C-alpha positions as a Markdown table, in Angstrom:
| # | Residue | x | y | z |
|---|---|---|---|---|
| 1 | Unk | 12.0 | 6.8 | 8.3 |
| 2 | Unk | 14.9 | 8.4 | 6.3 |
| 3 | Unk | 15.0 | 9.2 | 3.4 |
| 4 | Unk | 17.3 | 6.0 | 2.0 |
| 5 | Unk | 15.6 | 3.6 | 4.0 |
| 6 | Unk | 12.2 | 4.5 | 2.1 |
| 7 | Unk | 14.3 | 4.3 | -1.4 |
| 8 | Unk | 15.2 | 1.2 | -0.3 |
| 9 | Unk | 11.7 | -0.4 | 0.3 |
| 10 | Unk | 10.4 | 1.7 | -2.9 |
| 11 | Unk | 14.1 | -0.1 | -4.9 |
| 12 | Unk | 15.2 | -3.2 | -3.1 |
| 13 | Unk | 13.6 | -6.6 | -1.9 |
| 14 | Unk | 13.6 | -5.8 | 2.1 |
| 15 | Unk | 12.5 | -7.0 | 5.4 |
| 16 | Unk | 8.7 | -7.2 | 6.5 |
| 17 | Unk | 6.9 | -8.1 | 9.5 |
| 18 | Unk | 4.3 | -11.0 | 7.9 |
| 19 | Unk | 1.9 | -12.3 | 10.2 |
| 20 | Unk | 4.3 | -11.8 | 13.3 |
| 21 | Unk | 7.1 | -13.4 | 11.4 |
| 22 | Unk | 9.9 | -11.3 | 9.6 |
| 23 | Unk | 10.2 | -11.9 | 6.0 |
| 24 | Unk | 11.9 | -11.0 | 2.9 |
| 25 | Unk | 9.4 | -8.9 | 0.5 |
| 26 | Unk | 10.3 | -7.2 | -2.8 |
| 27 | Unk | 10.6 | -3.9 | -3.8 |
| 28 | Unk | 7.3 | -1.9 | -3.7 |
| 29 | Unk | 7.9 | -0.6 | -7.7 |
| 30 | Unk | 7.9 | -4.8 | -8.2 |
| 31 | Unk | 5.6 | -5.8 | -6.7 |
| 32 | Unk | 3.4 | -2.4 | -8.5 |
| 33 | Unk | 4.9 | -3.5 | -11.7 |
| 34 | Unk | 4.0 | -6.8 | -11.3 |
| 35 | Unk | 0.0 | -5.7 | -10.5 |
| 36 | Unk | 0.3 | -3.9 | -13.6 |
| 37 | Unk | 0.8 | -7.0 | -16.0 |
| 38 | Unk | -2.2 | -8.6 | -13.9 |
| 39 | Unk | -2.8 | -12.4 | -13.3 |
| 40 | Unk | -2.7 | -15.5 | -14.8 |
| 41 | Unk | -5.6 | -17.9 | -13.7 |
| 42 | Unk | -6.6 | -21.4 | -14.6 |
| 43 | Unk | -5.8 | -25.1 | -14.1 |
| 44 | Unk | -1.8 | -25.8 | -12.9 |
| 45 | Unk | -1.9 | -28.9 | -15.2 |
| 46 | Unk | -0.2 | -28.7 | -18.9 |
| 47 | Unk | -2.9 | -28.8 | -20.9 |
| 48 | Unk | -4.9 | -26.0 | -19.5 |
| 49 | Unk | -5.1 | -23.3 | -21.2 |
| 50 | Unk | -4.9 | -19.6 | -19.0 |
| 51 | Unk | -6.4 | -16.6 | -19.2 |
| 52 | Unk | -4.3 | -13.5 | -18.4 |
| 53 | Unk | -5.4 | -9.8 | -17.2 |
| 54 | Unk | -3.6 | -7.4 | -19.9 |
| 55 | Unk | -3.4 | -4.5 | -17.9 |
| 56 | Unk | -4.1 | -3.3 | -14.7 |
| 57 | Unk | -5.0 | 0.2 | -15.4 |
| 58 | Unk | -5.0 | 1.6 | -12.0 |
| 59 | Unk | -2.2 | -0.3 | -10.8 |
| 60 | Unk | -0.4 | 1.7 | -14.2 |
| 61 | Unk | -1.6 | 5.0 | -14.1 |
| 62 | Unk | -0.2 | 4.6 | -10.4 |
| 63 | Unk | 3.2 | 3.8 | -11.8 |
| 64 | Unk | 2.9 | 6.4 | -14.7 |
| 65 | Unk | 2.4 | 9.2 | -12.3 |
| 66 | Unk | 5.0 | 8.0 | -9.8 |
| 67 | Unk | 7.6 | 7.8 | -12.3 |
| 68 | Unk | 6.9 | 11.3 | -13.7 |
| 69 | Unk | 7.2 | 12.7 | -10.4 |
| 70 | Unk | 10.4 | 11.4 | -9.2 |
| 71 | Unk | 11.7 | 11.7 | -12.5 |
| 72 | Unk | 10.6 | 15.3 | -13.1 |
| 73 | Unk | 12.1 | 16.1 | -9.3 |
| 74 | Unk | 15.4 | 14.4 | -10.1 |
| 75 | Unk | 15.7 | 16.8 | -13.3 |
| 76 | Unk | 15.2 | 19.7 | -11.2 |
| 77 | Unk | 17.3 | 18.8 | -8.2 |
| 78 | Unk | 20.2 | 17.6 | -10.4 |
| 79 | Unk | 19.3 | 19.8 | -13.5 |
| 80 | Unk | 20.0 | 16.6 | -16.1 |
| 81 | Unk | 17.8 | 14.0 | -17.8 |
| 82 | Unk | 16.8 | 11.5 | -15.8 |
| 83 | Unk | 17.5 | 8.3 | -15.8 |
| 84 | Unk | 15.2 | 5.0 | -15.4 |
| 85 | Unk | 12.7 | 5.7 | -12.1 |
| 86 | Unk | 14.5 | 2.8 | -9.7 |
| 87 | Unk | 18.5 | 4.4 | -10.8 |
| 88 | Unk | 16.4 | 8.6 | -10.0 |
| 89 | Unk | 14.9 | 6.9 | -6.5 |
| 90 | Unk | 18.5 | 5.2 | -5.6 |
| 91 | Unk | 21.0 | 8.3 | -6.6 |
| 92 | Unk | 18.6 | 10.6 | -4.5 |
| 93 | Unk | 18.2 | 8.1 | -1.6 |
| 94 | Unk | 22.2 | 7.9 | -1.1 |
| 95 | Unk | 23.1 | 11.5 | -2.3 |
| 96 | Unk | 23.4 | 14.1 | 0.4 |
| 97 | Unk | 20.9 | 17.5 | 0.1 |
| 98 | Unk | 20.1 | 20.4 | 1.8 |
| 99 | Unk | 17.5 | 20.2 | 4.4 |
| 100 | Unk | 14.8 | 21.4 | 2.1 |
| 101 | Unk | 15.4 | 19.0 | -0.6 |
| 102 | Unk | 16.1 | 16.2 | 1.7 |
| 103 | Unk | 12.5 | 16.9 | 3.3 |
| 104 | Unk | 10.7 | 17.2 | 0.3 |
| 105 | Unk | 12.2 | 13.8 | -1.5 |
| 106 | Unk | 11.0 | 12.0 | 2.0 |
| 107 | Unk | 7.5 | 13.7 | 1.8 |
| 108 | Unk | 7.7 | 12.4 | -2.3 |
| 109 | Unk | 8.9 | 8.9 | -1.3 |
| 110 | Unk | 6.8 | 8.9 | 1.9 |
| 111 | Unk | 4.2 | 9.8 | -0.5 |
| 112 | Unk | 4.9 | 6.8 | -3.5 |
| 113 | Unk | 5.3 | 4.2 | -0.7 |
| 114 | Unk | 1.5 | 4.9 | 0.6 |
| 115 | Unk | -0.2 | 5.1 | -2.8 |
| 116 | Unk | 1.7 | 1.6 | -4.0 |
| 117 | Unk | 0.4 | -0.4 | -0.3 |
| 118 | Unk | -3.0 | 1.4 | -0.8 |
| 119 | Unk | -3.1 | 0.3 | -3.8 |
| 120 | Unk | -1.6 | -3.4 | -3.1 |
| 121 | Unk | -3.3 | -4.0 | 0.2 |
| 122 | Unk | -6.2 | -1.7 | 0.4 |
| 123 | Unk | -7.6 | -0.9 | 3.7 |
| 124 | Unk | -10.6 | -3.1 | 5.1 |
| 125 | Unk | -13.2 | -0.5 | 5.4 |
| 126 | Unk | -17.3 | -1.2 | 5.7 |
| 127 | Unk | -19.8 | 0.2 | 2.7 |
| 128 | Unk | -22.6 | 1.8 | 4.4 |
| 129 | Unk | -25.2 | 1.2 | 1.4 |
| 130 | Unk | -28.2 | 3.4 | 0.6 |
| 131 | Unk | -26.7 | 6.4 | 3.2 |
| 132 | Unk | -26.6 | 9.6 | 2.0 |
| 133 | Unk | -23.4 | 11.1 | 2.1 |
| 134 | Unk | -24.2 | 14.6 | 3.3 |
| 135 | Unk | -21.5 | 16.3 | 1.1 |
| 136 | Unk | -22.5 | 15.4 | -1.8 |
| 137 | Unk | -26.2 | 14.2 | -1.1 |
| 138 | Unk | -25.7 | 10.6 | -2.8 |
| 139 | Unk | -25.6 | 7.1 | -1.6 |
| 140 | Unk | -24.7 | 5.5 | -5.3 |
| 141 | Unk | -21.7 | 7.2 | -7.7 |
| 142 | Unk | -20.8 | 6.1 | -11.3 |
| 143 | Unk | -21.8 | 4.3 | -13.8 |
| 144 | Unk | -21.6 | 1.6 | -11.4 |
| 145 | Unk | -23.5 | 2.3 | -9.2 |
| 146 | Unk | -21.1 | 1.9 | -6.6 |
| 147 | Unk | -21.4 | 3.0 | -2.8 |
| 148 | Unk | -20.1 | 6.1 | -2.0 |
| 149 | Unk | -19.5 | 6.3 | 1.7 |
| 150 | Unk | -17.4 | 3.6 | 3.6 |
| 151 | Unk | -16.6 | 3.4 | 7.4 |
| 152 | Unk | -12.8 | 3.4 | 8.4 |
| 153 | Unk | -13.6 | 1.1 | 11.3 |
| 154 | Unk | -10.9 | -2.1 | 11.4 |
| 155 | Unk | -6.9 | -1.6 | 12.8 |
| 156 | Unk | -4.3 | -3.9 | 12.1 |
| 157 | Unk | -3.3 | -7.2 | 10.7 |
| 158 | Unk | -6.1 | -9.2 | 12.0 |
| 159 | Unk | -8.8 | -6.1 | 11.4 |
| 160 | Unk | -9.8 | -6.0 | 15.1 |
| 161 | Unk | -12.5 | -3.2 | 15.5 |
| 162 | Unk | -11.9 | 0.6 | 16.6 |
| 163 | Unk | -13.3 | 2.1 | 19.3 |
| 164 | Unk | -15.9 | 4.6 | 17.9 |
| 165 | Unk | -14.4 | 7.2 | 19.2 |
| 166 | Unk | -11.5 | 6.4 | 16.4 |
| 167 | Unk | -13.8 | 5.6 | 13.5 |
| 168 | Unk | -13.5 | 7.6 | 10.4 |
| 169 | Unk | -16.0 | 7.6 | 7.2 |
| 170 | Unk | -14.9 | 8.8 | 3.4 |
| 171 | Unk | -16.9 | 9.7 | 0.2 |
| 172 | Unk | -15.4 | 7.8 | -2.5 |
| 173 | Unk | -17.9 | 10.4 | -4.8 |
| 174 | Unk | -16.6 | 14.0 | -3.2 |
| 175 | Unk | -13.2 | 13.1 | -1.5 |
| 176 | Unk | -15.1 | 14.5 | 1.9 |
| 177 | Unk | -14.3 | 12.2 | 5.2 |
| 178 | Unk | -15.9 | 12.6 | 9.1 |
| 179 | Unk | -14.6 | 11.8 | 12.1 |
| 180 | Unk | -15.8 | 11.9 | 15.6 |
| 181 | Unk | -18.4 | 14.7 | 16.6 |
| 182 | Unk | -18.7 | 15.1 | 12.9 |
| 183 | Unk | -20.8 | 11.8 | 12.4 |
| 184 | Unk | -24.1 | 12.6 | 14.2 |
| 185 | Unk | -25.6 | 12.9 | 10.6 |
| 186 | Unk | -24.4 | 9.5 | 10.5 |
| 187 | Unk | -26.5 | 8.4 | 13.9 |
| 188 | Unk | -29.1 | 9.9 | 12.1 |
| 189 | Unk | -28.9 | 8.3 | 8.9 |
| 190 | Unk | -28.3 | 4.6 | 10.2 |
| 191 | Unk | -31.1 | 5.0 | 12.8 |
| 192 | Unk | -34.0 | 5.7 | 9.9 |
């Protein structure tokens, strides 16, 4: 993608293939924004009364650290303040650059549109409970308690399964991921 297409998507309501059907979607810092305030939930009728999320704090440190990247790289490409984070994202996604620059905003705004769907529409992965992860030699992180190791093992819209041969698994604890002839430990592990 170039680089003002992905401002675009990260700026302006756009095109999406939903379901097998093209759609109109808003802009990914929306739709982020809108995670942020959280959601309302109760009865549709008038004298319900609803409870509302405050914060999403994820969904905000998310947009924190976005904006003082892009904003922070439009100060040093342009050498000015910078404006609000959607006017940085459109002047660099319709100015013209040198190759460098122009490569390194698309790695940046390659990089903002991943962490925003990750974040939106998180990847359908399978918890392998009470296996060791051999990095960090737990099966339980947190205060939580929660799993540490998942298995990247679903594709597309309608999470069809990988072949094996494709499968990937991640430490939420250490950050440490396996794929292929790396998972024997994981034969191991299953098998006891």
């Amino acid at each position: 993608m170039t680089l003002r297409s992905i401002a675009q998507e990260l700026t302006e309501p756009h095109l999406k293939s939903i379901g097998g059907r093209i759609g109109k979607v808003p802009s990914l810092l929306s739709e982020l924004r809108e995670a942020v305030s959280g959601s309302s939930s109760g009865d549709a009728g008038g004298g319900a009364s609803k409870q509302r999320i405050l914060v999403n704090a994820t969904a905000l440190d998310l947009l924190n650290q976005i904006e003082g990247e892009i904003r922070s790289a439009y100060s040093d490409r342009y050498g000015q303040g910078a404006p609000t984070l959607e006017t940085c994202i459109e002047l660099i996604g319709k100015g013209e650059h040198p190759a460098d620059w122009d490569a390194w905003f698309t790695a940046k705004f390659e990089w903002c549109k991943a962490q925003i769907e990750a974040m939106l529409r998180p990847k359908k992965m399978r918890r392998l409970d009470n296996v060791m992860c051999p990095g960090c030699l737990q099966s339980k992180h947190g205060e939580d308690r929660a799993t540490c190791l998942y298995l990247d093992c679903y594709e597309g819209e309608h999470k069809a399964l990988k072949h094996a041969s494709e499968w990937e698994v991640h430490c939420v604890a250490c950050e440490a991921s396996w794929t292929r002839e790396q998972m024997s430990w994981l034969l191991v592990a299953l098998s006891e």
